[in-house]
Amino acid sequence: MAVFFVDNMHTAKALLQVSRKIQDDQYFKRNRNHSEKPIEPLISVNDLYHIQMCLRNRYNYTAKSLDLCNLTRDPGRGGTL
C-alpha cells in the first residue's frame, strides 16, 4: 500500500482526483484516507540522532556495506535504543 503525505492542499486535491483511478494488481480500487491532525513522530529527535551515529560508525565506505551484526550490543549505542 502506498501512503502519501503532502504539504499543501492543491497537491492533496490532485491526489484525491487521481485516486479514483488507482487500482491494485487485482483491479480493486484502493482506499484513500486523509486526516486533519499532524502525524506524531515514532521516535524522538535524540533517539534518531543516536541511531544515525550508530549506523554511520558501522558503515564501511570502501565496501559500501553496512554491518548489522550484534547491533543490540553496540558499544556506541549508549543504552538509548
Tab-separated table of N, CA and C in Angstrom:
chain	number	residue	atom	x	y	z
A	1	MET	N	0.836	-1.175	0.000
A	1	MET	CA	0.000	0.000	0.000
A	1	MET	C	0.882	1.239	0.000
A	2	ALA	N	0.550	2.172	-0.812
A	2	ALA	CA	1.293	3.425	-0.883
A	2	ALA	C	0.577	4.482	-0.054
A	3	VAL	N	1.333	5.213	0.730
A	3	VAL	CA	0.786	6.284	1.555
A	3	VAL	C	1.496	7.566	1.174
A	4	PHE	N	0.731	8.606	0.905
A	4	PHE	CA	1.294	9.885	0.516
A	4	PHE	C	0.993	10.918	1.591
A	5	PHE	N	1.995	11.668	1.992
A	5	PHE	CA	1.836	12.795	2.898
A	5	PHE	C	2.253	14.038	2.127
A	6	VAL	N	1.358	14.981	2.021
A	6	VAL	CA	1.630	16.176	1.228
A	6	VAL	C	1.541	17.411	2.110
A	7	ASP	N	2.199	18.465	1.673
A	7	ASP	CA	2.281	19.689	2.457
A	7	ASP	C	1.195	20.707	2.141
A	8	ASN	N	0.673	20.687	0.915
A	8	ASN	CA	-0.299	21.729	0.587
A	8	ASN	C	-1.601	21.124	0.074
A	9	MET	N	-2.637	21.936	0.086
A	9	MET	CA	-3.977	21.484	-0.264
A	9	MET	C	-4.126	21.193	-1.750
A	10	HIS	N	-3.398	21.913	-2.596
A	10	HIS	CA	-3.506	21.695	-4.041
A	10	HIS	C	-3.039	20.291	-4.409
A	11	THR	N	-1.944	19.860	-3.834
A	11	THR	CA	-1.439	18.514	-4.092
A	11	THR	C	-2.401	17.472	-3.542
A	12	ALA	N	-2.957	17.723	-2.375
A	12	ALA	CA	-3.908	16.781	-1.777
A	12	ALA	C	-5.146	16.619	-2.655
A	13	LYS	N	-5.664	17.724	-3.181
A	13	LYS	CA	-6.835	17.649	-4.056
A	13	LYS	C	-6.513	16.897	-5.343
A	14	ALA	N	-5.327	17.126	-5.889
A	14	ALA	CA	-4.927	16.416	-7.105
A	14	ALA	C	-4.826	14.914	-6.847
A	15	LEU	N	-4.275	14.532	-5.702
A	15	LEU	CA	-4.192	13.107	-5.367
A	15	LEU	C	-5.576	12.495	-5.160
A	16	LEU	N	-6.497	13.252	-4.574
A	16	LEU	CA	-7.857	12.745	-4.401
A	16	LEU	C	-8.527	12.489	-5.745
A	17	GLN	N	-8.302	13.372	-6.715
A	17	GLN	CA	-8.896	13.183	-8.032
A	17	GLN	C	-8.281	11.988	-8.751
A	18	VAL	N	-6.992	11.816	-8.613
A	18	VAL	CA	-6.301	10.710	-9.282
A	18	VAL	C	-6.580	9.389	-8.579
A	19	SER	N	-6.858	9.419	-7.281
A	19	SER	CA	-7.008	8.182	-6.520
A	19	SER	C	-8.177	7.338	-7.009
A	20	ARG	N	-9.120	7.948	-7.692
A	20	ARG	CA	-10.225	7.166	-8.250
A	20	ARG	C	-9.734	6.220	-9.338
A	21	LYS	N	-8.573	6.492	-9.882
A	21	LYS	CA	-8.023	5.675	-10.958
A	21	LYS	C	-6.993	4.664	-10.463
A	22	ILE	N	-6.616	4.740	-9.186
A	22	ILE	CA	-5.571	3.866	-8.662
A	22	ILE	C	-6.176	2.520	-8.292
A	23	GLN	N	-5.580	1.448	-8.836
A	23	GLN	CA	-6.036	0.088	-8.563
A	23	GLN	C	-4.837	-0.774	-8.208
A	24	ASP	N	-5.107	-1.874	-7.498
A	24	ASP	CA	-4.023	-2.800	-7.192
A	24	ASP	C	-3.881	-3.810	-8.321
A	25	ASP	N	-3.040	-4.823	-8.127
A	25	ASP	CA	-2.769	-5.792	-9.188
A	25	ASP	C	-3.969	-6.683	-9.504
A	26	GLN	N	-4.990	-6.702	-8.641
A	26	GLN	CA	-6.202	-7.484	-8.895
A	26	GLN	C	-7.369	-6.579	-9.301
A	27	TYR	N	-7.059	-5.352	-9.694
A	27	TYR	CA	-8.014	-4.373	-10.215
A	27	TYR	C	-9.056	-3.925	-9.185
A	28	PHE	N	-8.700	-3.955	-7.911
A	28	PHE	CA	-9.557	-3.393	-6.875
A	28	PHE	C	-9.142	-1.951	-6.630
A	29	LYS	N	-10.139	-1.083	-6.450
A	29	LYS	CA	-9.833	0.308	-6.146
A	29	LYS	C	-9.243	0.392	-4.746
A	30	ARG	N	-8.213	1.179	-4.600
A	30	ARG	CA	-7.547	1.328	-3.307
A	30	ARG	C	-8.221	2.432	-2.507
A	31	ASN	N	-8.340	2.223	-1.215
A	31	ASN	CA	-8.937	3.225	-0.334
A	31	ASN	C	-7.985	4.385	-0.121
A	32	ARG	N	-8.558	5.542	0.098
A	32	ARG	CA	-7.757	6.706	0.423
A	32	ARG	C	-8.195	7.210	1.788
A	33	ASN	N	-7.245	7.551	2.593
A	33	ASN	CA	-7.511	8.082	3.925
A	33	ASN	C	-6.845	9.434	4.045
A	34	HIS	N	-7.508	10.352	4.700
A	34	HIS	CA	-6.898	11.645	4.965
A	34	HIS	C	-7.346	12.105	6.344
A	35	SER	N	-6.452	12.765	7.016
A	35	SER	CA	-6.760	13.252	8.357
A	35	SER	C	-6.300	14.696	8.483
A	36	GLU	N	-6.909	15.396	9.380
A	36	GLU	CA	-6.580	16.797	9.600
A	36	GLU	C	-5.437	16.981	10.586
A	37	LYS	N	-5.251	16.023	11.487
A	37	LYS	CA	-4.231	16.190	12.513
A	37	LYS	C	-2.856	15.764	11.996
A	38	PRO	N	-1.799	16.409	12.442
A	38	PRO	CA	-0.449	16.021	12.017
A	38	PRO	C	-0.060	14.672	12.611
A	39	ILE	N	0.807	13.992	11.916
A	39	ILE	CA	1.271	12.681	12.353
A	39	ILE	C	2.379	12.863	13.378
A	40	GLU	N	2.275	12.138	14.490
A	40	GLU	CA	3.283	12.229	15.537
A	40	GLU	C	4.493	11.374	15.161
A	41	PRO	N	5.680	11.851	15.454
A	41	PRO	CA	6.870	11.051	15.146
A	41	PRO	C	6.920	9.797	16.014
A	42	LEU	N	7.461	8.717	15.444
A	42	LEU	CA	7.548	7.455	16.168
A	42	LEU	C	8.677	7.455	17.184
A	43	ILE	N	9.752	8.178	16.881
A	43	ILE	CA	10.887	8.244	17.802
A	43	ILE	C	11.285	9.703	17.978
A	44	SER	N	11.979	9.957	19.061
A	44	SER	CA	12.386	11.336	19.336
A	44	SER	C	13.582	11.721	18.464
A	45	VAL	N	13.832	12.993	18.378
A	45	VAL	CA	14.959	13.508	17.598
A	45	VAL	C	16.275	13.011	18.186
A	46	ASN	N	16.367	12.948	19.504
A	46	ASN	CA	17.578	12.478	20.166
A	46	ASN	C	17.843	11.004	19.838
A	47	ASP	N	16.800	10.162	19.878
A	47	ASP	CA	16.968	8.750	19.532
A	47	ASP	C	17.364	8.590	18.070
A	48	LEU	N	16.781	9.393	17.197
A	48	LEU	CA	17.126	9.339	15.781
A	48	LEU	C	18.589	9.699	15.561
A	49	TYR	N	19.074	10.689	16.289
A	49	TYR	CA	20.480	11.073	16.192
A	49	TYR	C	21.385	9.913	16.606
A	50	HIS	N	21.050	9.223	17.695
A	50	HIS	CA	21.862	8.094	18.150
A	50	HIS	C	21.847	6.946	17.142
A	51	ILE	N	20.717	6.708	16.525
A	51	ILE	CA	20.634	5.663	15.500
A	51	ILE	C	21.511	6.028	14.310
A	52	GLN	N	21.451	7.278	13.878
A	52	GLN	CA	22.274	7.717	12.753
A	52	GLN	C	23.760	7.578	13.060
A	53	MET	N	24.173	7.953	14.262
A	53	MET	CA	25.586	7.844	14.636
A	53	MET	C	26.026	6.384	14.693
A	54	CYS	N	25.178	5.526	15.229
A	54	CYS	CA	25.494	4.101	15.316
A	54	CYS	C	25.661	3.504	13.922
A	55	LEU	N	24.744	3.811	13.012
A	55	LEU	CA	24.828	3.270	11.658
A	55	LEU	C	25.987	3.880	10.881
A	56	ARG	N	26.291	5.142	11.134
A	56	ARG	CA	27.425	5.780	10.470
A	56	ARG	C	28.732	5.091	10.864
A	57	ASN	N	28.851	4.711	12.138
A	57	ASN	CA	30.058	4.019	12.596
A	57	ASN	C	30.160	2.609	12.030
A	58	ARG	N	29.038	2.006	11.687
A	58	ARG	CA	29.039	0.638	11.180
A	58	ARG	C	29.132	0.573	9.648
A	59	TYR	N	29.064	1.694	8.968
A	59	TYR	CA	29.106	1.689	7.505
A	59	TYR	C	30.546	1.635	7.022
A	60	ASN	N	30.820	0.718	6.103
A	60	ASN	CA	32.138	0.572	5.502
A	60	ASN	C	32.091	1.271	4.141
A	61	TYR	N	32.764	2.408	4.027
A	61	TYR	CA	32.703	3.201	2.799
A	61	TYR	C	33.412	2.530	1.631
A	62	THR	N	34.497	1.802	1.895
A	62	THR	CA	35.225	1.162	0.799
A	62	THR	C	34.425	0.013	0.205
A	63	ALA	N	33.762	-0.771	1.042
A	63	ALA	CA	32.972	-1.900	0.548
A	63	ALA	C	31.518	-1.515	0.287
A	64	LYS	N	31.137	-0.295	0.670
A	64	LYS	CA	29.756	0.173	0.550
A	64	LYS	C	28.792	-0.831	1.179
A	65	SER	N	29.093	-1.194	2.429
A	65	SER	CA	28.261	-2.164	3.138
A	65	SER	C	27.994	-1.684	4.557
A	66	LEU	N	26.936	-2.197	5.124
A	66	LEU	CA	26.523	-1.838	6.476
A	66	LEU	C	26.548	-3.091	7.335
A	67	ASP	N	27.347	-3.078	8.396
A	67	ASP	CA	27.479	-4.221	9.294
A	67	ASP	C	26.409	-4.128	10.377
A	68	LEU	N	25.442	-5.049	10.335
A	68	LEU	CA	24.367	-5.048	11.315
A	68	LEU	C	24.496	-6.188	12.322
A	69	CYS	N	25.635	-6.872	12.338
A	69	CYS	CA	25.854	-7.956	13.295
A	69	CYS	C	25.952	-7.385	14.706
A	70	ASN	N	25.317	-8.042	15.652
A	70	ASN	CA	25.335	-7.660	17.069
A	70	ASN	C	24.937	-6.199	17.283
A	71	LEU	N	23.964	-5.754	16.552
A	71	LEU	CA	23.524	-4.361	16.642
A	71	LEU	C	22.981	-4.023	18.029
A	72	THR	N	22.338	-4.985	18.682
A	72	THR	CA	21.761	-4.713	20.002
A	72	THR	C	22.820	-4.549	21.073
A	73	ARG	N	24.037	-5.054	20.818
A	73	ARG	CA	25.113	-4.926	21.799
A	73	ARG	C	26.170	-3.938	21.337
A	74	ASP	N	25.789	-2.971	20.554
A	74	ASP	CA	26.722	-1.986	20.018
A	74	ASP	C	27.240	-1.094	21.148
A	75	PRO	N	28.574	-0.936	21.266
A	75	PRO	CA	29.105	-0.104	22.349
A	75	PRO	C	28.774	1.378	22.181
A	76	GLY	N	28.568	1.843	20.965
A	76	GLY	CA	28.255	3.247	20.738
A	76	GLY	C	26.793	3.580	20.939
A	77	ARG	N	26.021	2.583	21.256
A	77	ARG	CA	24.586	2.771	21.411
A	77	ARG	C	24.249	3.622	22.617
A	78	GLY	N	24.940	3.455	23.675
A	78	GLY	CA	24.743	4.282	24.860
A	78	GLY	C	23.485	3.972	25.627
A	79	GLY	N	22.870	2.833	25.349
A	79	GLY	CA	21.681	2.437	26.089
A	79	GLY	C	20.445	3.253	25.786
A	80	THR	N	20.434	3.975	24.665
A	80	THR	CA	19.280	4.816	24.354
A	80	THR	C	18.296	4.133	23.429
A	81	LEU	N	18.691	3.064	22.764
A	81	LEU	CA	17.782	2.427	21.812
A	81	LEU	C	16.975	1.347	22.463
